[in-house]
Coordinates of C-alpha atoms and ligand atoms in Angstrom, one line a residue:
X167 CA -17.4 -2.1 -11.7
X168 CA -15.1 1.2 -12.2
X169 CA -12.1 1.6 -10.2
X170 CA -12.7 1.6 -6.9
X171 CA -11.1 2.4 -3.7
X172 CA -10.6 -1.2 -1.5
X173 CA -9.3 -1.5 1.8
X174 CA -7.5 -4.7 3.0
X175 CA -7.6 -4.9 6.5
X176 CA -5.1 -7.2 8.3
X177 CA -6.9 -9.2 10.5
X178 CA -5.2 -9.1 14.2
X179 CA -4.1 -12.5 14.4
X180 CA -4.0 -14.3 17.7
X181 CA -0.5 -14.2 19.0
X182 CA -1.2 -10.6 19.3
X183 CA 0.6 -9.3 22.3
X184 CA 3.4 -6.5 23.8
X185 CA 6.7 -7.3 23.4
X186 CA 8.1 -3.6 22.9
X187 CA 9.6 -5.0 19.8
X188 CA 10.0 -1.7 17.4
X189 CA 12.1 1.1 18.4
X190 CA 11.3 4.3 17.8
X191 CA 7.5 3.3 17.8
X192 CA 6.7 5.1 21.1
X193 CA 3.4 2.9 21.7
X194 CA 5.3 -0.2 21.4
X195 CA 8.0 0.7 23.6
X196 CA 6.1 2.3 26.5
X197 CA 3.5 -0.9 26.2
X198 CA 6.4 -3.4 26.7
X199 CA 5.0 -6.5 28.8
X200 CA 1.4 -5.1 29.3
X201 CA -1.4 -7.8 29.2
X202 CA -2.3 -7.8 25.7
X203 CA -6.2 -8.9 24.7
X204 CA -5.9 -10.8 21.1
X205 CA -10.0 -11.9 20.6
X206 CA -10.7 -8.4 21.5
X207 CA -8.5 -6.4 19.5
X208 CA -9.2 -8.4 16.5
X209 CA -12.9 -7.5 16.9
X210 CA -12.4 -4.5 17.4
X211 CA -10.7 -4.7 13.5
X212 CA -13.9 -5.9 12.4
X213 CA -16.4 -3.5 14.1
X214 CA -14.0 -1.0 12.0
X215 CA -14.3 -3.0 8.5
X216 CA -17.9 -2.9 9.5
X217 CA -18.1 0.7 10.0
X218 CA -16.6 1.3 6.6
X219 CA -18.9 -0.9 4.8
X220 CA -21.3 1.1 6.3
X221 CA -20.6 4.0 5.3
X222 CA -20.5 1.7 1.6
X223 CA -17.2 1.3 1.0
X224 CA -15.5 -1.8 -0.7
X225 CA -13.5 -3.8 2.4
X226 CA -11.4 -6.3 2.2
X227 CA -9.0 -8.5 4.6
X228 CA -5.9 -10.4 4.7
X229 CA -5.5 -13.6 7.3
X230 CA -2.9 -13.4 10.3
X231 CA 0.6 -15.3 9.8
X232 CA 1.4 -18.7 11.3
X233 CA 3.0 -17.9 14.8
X234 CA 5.3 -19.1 16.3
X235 CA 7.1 -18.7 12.7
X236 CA 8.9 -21.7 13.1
X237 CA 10.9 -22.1 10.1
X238 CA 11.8 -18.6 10.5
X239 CA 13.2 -19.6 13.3
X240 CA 14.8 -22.7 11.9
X241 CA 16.7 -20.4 9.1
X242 CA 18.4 -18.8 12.6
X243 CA 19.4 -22.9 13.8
X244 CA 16.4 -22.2 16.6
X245 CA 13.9 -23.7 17.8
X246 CA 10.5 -22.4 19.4
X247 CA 10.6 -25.0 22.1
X248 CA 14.2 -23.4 23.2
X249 CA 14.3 -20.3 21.8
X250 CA 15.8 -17.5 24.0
X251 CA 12.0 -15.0 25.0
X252 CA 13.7 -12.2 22.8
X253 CA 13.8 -14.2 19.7
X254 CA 10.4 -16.0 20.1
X255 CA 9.0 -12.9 20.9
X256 CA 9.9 -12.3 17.5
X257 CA 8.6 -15.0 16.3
X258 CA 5.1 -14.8 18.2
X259 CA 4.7 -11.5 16.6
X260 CA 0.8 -10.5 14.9
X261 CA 2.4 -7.5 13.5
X262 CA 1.3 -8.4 10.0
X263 CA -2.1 -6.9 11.2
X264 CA -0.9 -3.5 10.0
X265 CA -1.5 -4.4 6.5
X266 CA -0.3 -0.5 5.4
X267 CA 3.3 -2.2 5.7
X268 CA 2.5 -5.6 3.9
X269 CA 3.4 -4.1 -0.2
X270 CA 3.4 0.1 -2.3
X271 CA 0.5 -0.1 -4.7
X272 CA 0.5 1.6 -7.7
X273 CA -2.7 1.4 -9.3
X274 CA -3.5 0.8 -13.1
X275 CA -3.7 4.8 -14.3
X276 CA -0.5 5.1 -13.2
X277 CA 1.8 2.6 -14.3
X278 CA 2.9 2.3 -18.2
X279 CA 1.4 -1.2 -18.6
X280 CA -1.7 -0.6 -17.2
X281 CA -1.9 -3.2 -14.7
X282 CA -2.3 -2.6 -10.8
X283 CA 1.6 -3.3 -9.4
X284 CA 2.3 -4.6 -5.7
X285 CA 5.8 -4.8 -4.2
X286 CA 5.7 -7.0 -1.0
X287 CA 7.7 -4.9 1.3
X288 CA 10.9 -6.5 3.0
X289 CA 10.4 -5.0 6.6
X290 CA 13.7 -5.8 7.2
X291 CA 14.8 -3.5 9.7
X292 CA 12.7 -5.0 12.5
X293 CA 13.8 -8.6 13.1
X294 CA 9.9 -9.1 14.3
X295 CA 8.8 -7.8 10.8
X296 CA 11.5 -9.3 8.9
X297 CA 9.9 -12.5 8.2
X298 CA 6.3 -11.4 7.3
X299 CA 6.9 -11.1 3.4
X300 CA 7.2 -14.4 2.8
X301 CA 3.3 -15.3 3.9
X302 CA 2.3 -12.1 2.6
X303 CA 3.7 -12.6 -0.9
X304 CA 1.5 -15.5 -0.8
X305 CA -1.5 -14.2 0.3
X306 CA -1.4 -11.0 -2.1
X307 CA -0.6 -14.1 -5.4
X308 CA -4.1 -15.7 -4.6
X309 CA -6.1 -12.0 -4.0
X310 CA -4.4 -10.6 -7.2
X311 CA -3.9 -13.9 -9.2
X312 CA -5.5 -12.3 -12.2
X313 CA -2.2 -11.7 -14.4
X314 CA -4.2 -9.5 -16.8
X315 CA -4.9 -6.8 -14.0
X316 CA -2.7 -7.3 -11.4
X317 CA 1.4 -7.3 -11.2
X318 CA 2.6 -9.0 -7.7
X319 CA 6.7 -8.2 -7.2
X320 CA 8.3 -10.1 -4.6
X321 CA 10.3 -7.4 -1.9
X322 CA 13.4 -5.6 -2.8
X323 CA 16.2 -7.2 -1.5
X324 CA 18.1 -5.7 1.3
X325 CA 20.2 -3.9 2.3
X326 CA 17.5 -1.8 1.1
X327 CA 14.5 -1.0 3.9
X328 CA 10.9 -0.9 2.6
X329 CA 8.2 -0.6 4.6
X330 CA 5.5 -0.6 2.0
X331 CA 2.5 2.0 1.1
X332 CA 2.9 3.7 4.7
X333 CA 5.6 5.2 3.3
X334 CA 4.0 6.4 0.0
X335 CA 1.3 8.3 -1.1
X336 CA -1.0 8.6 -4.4
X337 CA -2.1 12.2 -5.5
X338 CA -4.6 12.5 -8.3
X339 CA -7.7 14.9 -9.2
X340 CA -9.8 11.7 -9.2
X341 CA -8.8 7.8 -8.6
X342 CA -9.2 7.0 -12.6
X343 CA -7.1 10.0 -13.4
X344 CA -3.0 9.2 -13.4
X345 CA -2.0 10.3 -10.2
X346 CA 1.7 11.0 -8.9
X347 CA 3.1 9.0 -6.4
X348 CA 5.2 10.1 -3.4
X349 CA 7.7 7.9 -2.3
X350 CA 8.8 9.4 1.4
X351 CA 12.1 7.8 2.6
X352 CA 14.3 8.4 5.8
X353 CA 17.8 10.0 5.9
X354 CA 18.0 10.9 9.3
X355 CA 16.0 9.8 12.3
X356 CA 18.5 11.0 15.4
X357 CA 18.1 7.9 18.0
X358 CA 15.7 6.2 15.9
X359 CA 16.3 4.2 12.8
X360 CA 15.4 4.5 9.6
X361 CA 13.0 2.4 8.0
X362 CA 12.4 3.5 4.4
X363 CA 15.5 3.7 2.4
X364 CA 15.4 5.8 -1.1
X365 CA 17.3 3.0 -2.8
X366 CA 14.0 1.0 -2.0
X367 CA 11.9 3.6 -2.8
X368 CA 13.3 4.3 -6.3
X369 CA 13.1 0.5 -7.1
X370 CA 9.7 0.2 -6.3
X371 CA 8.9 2.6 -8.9
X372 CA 10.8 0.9 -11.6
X373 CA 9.2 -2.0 -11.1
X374 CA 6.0 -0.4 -11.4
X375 CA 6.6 1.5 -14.6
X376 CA 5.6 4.7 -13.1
X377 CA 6.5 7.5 -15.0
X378 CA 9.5 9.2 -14.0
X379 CA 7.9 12.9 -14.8
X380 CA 5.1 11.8 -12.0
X381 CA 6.8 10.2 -9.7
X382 CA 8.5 12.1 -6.5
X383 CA 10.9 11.0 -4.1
X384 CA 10.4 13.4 -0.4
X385 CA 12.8 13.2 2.5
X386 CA 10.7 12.9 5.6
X387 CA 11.7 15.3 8.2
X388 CA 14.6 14.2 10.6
X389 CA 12.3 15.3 14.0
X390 CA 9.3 13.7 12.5
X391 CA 11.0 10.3 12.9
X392 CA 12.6 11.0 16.5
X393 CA 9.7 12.6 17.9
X394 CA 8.4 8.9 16.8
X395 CA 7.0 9.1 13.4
X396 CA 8.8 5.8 12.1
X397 CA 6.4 5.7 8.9
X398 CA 5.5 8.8 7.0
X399 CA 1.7 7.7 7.5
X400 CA 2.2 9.1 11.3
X401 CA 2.5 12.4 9.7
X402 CA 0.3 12.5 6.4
X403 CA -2.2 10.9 4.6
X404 CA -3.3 11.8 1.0
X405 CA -6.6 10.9 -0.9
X406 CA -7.1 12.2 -4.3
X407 CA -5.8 15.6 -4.4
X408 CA -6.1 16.3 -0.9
X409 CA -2.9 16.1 1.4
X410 CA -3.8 16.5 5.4
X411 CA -0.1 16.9 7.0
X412 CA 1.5 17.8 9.8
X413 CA 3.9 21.2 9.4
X414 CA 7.0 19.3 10.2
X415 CA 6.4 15.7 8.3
X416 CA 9.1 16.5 5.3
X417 CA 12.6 18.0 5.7
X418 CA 11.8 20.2 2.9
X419 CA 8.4 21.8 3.7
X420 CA 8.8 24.3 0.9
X421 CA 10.3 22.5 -1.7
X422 CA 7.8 19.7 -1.4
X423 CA 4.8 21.5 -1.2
X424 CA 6.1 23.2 -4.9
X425 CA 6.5 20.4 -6.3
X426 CA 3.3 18.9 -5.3
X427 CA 1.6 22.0 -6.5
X428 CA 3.9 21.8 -9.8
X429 CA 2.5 18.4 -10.6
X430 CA -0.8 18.8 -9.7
X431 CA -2.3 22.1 -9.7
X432 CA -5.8 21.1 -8.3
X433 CA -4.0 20.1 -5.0
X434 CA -5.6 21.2 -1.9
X435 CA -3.1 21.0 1.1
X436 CA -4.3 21.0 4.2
X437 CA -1.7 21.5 6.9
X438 CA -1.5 21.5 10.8
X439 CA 0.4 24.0 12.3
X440 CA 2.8 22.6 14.7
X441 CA 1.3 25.7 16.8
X442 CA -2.0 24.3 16.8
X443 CA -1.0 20.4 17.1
X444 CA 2.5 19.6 18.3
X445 CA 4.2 16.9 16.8
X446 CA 4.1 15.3 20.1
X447 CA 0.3 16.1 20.4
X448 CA -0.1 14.3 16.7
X449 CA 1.9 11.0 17.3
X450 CA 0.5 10.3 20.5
X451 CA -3.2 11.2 19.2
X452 CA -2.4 9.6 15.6
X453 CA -4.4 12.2 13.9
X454 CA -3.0 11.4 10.5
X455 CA -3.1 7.5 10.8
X456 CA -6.7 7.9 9.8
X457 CA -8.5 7.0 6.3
X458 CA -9.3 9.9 4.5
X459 CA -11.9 7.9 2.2
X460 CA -14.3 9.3 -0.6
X461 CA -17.8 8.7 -0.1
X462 CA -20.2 7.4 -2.1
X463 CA -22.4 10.6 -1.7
X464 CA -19.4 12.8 -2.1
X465 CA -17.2 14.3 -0.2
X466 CA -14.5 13.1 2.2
X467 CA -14.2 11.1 5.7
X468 CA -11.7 11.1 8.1
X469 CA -11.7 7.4 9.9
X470 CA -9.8 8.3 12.7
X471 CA -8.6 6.7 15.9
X472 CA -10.6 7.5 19.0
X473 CA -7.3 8.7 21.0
X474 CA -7.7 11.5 18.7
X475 CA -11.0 12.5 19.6
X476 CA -9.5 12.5 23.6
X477 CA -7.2 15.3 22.9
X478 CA -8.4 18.3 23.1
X479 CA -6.1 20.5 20.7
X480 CA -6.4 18.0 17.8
X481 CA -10.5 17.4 18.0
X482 CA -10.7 21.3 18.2
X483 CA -8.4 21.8 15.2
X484 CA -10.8 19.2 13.2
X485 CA -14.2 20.1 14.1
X486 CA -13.0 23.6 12.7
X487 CA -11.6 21.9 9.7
X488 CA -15.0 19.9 9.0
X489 CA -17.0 23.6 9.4
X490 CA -14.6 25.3 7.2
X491 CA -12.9 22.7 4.4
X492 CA -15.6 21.7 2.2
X493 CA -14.1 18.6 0.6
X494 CA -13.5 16.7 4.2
X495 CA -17.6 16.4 5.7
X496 CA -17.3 13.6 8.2
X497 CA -15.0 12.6 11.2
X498 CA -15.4 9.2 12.0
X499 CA -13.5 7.9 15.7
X500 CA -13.0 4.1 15.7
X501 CA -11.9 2.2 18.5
X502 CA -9.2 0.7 17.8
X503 CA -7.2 1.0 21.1
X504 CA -4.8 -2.9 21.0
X505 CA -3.9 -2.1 18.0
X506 CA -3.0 1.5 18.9
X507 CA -1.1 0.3 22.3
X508 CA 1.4 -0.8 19.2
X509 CA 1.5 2.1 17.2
X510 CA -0.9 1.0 14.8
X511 CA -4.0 3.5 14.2
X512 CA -6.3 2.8 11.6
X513 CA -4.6 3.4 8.3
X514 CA -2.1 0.9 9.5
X515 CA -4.6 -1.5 9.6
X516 CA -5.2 -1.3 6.0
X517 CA -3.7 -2.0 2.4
X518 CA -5.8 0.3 0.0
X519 CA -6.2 -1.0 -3.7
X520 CA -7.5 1.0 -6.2
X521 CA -8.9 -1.6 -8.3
X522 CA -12.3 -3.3 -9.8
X523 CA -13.4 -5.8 -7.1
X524 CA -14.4 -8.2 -9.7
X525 CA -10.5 -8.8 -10.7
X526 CA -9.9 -9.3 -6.9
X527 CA -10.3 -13.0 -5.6
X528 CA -13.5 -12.5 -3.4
X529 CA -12.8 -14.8 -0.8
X530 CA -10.3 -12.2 0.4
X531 CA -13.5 -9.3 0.2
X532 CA -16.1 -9.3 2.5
X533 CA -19.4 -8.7 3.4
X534 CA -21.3 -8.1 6.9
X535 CA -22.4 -11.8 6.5
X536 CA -18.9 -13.1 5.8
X537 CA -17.8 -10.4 8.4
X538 CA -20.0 -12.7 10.7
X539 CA -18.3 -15.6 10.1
X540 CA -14.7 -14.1 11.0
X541 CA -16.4 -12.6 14.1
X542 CA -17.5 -16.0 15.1
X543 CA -13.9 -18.1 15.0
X544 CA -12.7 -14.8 16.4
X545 CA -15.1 -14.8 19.7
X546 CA -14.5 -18.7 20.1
X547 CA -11.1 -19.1 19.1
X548 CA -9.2 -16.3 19.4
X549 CA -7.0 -16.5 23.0
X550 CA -8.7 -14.2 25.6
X551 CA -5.6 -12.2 27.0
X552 CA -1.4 -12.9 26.4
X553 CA 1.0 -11.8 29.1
X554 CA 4.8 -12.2 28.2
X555 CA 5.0 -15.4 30.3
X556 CA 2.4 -17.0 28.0
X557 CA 4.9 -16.9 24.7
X558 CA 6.6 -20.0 25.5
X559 CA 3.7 -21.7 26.6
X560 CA 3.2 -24.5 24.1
X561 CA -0.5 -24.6 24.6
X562 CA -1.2 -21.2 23.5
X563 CA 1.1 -21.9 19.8
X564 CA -1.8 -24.8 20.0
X565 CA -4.7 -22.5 20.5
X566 CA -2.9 -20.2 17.8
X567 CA -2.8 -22.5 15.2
X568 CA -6.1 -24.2 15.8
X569 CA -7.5 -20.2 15.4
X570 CA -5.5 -19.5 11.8
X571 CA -6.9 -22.7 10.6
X572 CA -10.7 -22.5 11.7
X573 CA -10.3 -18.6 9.9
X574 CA -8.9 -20.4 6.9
X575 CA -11.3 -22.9 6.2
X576 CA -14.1 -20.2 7.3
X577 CA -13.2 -18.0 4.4
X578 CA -12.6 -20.8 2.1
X579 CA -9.0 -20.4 2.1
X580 CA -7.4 -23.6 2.7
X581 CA -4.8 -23.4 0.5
X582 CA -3.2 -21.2 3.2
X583 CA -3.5 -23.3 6.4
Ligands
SUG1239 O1 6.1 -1.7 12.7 N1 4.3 -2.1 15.6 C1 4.3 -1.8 14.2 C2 3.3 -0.7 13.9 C3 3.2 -0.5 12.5 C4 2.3 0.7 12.2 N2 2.1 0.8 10.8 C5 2.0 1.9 10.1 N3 2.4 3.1 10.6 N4 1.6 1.9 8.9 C6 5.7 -1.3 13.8 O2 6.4 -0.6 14.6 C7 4.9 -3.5 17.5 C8 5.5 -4.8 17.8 C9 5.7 -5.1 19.3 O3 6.2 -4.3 20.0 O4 5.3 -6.2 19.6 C10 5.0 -3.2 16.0 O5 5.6 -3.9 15.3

């Protein structure tokens, strides 16, 4: 098969739940200690991969983490047992889900080698993300094991934040051609932090042999990220040559948008007016946290949270965009709404490879039938609802683990259990 475009989607694991763990994510904050509903937010993940296959795409998935992480918490001399609730809250965490997070991809027409490159992102400004690399790293060595095709780096070290491909963005008149790839880093974020750091940014594309000439480096805009865009995928989201974005997502609008055109003169930018959509109006709706996916028939689809459909300005703005655009035919609303009560819409639910599926390890693709399966341990495993009381409760790490495992050995992945 050519290259094609494959979506990982992180499964929502079952310690899902509200902690308000992420600052300057405004879902997760304003969500803190609400009743969280595990079995049916991860089937709400699936009904989405199953909308995509659908519409005959190529999905794939990665498992949840083991939660508690107990020898995460054993590096920090704790134990989940007598852990204080704000550090097993962190290690209870399903945030692993948003799979946009879990490594940058640089696909094979871009890099020097030829090979597809990964680098496992270090997430480690959140102390709740901080430890999800490790499992990750391991996942992504059995889906891309085929040395030939595939190059999996382990994260950069820190002091350096990475926060994977939700930060970066692939430009390219068509997925074989060589694309260039936007790295978009934080400077400035006034009360929020900073998750991406250029020093992160400009290793990852070292490591991937990109080449320099095609590669561009893009300050995101200091109000984008304290109005509460904490990744650049709040505010923008690219496929092929077409860049949707949001007026104020980059600190240089101008500059930017030259340089893009510089590099790739077939680029059709598509921008929101901040007079149209606010950039209040487009966090809280995630408008841009959608998959903007090529369809088979041609053309272009926007997979898009429902919350966007609810707001008036932004599904106004679109339906004209759809009647006038041309390359973008199709708005698809997905409920996605657990994820979404912590800031994840549903481009943060997915990794997206551009690869040939038959170099991928296909117990990590799947099918309807194998989407059956998940849905299955999901329904009878997966714990019902999670209040903040519930974290310490020894029965539900129980009812976690027995969940991860049955998934496991469902998908024929035992090596991870
Ligand atoms: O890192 N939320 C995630 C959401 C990640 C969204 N991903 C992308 N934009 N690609 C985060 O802030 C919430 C955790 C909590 O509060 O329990 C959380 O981690």
């Amino acid at each position: 098969m050519p290259l094609t475009e494959i979506n990982f989607d992180g499964l929502v694991g079952p310690s899902h739940n509200y902690a308000g763990l992420s600052l300057g994510n405004l879902a997760s904050s304003s969500n803190a200690g609400a009743v969280s509903h595990p079995r049916d937010a991860a089937l709400q993940g699936v009904e989405k991969m199953r909308a995509n296959l659908g519409l005959g795409l190529t999905q794939g998935l990665l498992l949840p983490q083991r939660r508690p992480n107990k020898r995460w918490l054993t590096t920090l001399g704790a134990r989940a047992a007598k852990a204080e609730p704000v550090l097993l809250a962190n290690a209870m965490s399903a945030s692993a889900m948003w799979a946009a997070n879990a490594a940058t991809v640089s696909p094979a027409p871009d890099t020097r080698d030829g090979r597809c490159h990964l680098t496992v992102a270090n997430l480690m400004t959140m102390p709740h993300r901080s430890h999800e690399w490790r499992e990750t790293l391991a996942q992504l060595r059995i889906a891309f094991a085929d040395e030939t095709h595939f190059a999996v780096h382990p994260p950069v070290p820190p002091p350096f934040g990475d926060e994977g491909a939700a930060n970066h963005m692939r430009l390219a008149s068509g997925h074989a051609a060589p694309g260039i790839e936007v790295f978009v880093y934080g400077a400035r974020g006034g009360a929020f932090p900073v998750r991406q750091r250029l020093e992160a940014c400009q290793a990852v594309a070292r490591l991937h042999r990109l080449d320099p000439e095609r590669v561009l480096f893009v300050q995101q805009s200091e109000r984008a990220i304290a109005g509460g865009a904490f990744h650049n995928d709040v505010v923008a989201v690219a496929n092929e040559n077409l860049l949707l974005c949001h007026g104020q997502a980059f600190a240089d609008r101008d500059g930017v948008f030259a340089d893009f055109r510089r590099l790739l003169p077939d680029i059709q930018i598509v921008e929101v007016p901040a007079s149209r959509v606010p950039l209040e109006t487009a966090i809280r709706s995630y408008l841009f946290n959608s998959q903007l996916v090529t369809l088979p028939e041609g053309g272009m689809a926007l997979v898009l949270p429902t919350e966007s459909r609810d707001e008036l300005a932004v599904w106004s703005w679109l339906e004209e965009l759809v009647a006038t655009n041309g390359a973008i035919r199709r708005l698809i609303p997905v409920d996605v709404r657990e994820s979404m009560a912590n800031g994840g819409g549903p481009a943060c639910l997915r990794l997206r490879v551009l690869a040939d599926p038959a170099h991928v390890d296909p117990r990590f693709l799947v099918d309807n039938a194998r989407l059956d399966r998940v849905a299955e341990v999901i329904a009878a495993r997966w714990p019902e609802a999670i209040d903040s009381e519930r974290l310490a409760d020894r029965s539900l790490w129980a009812e976690i683990e027995t969940a991860r495992t049955e998934l496991c050995r469902a998908l024929e992945l035992d090596e991870l259990v």
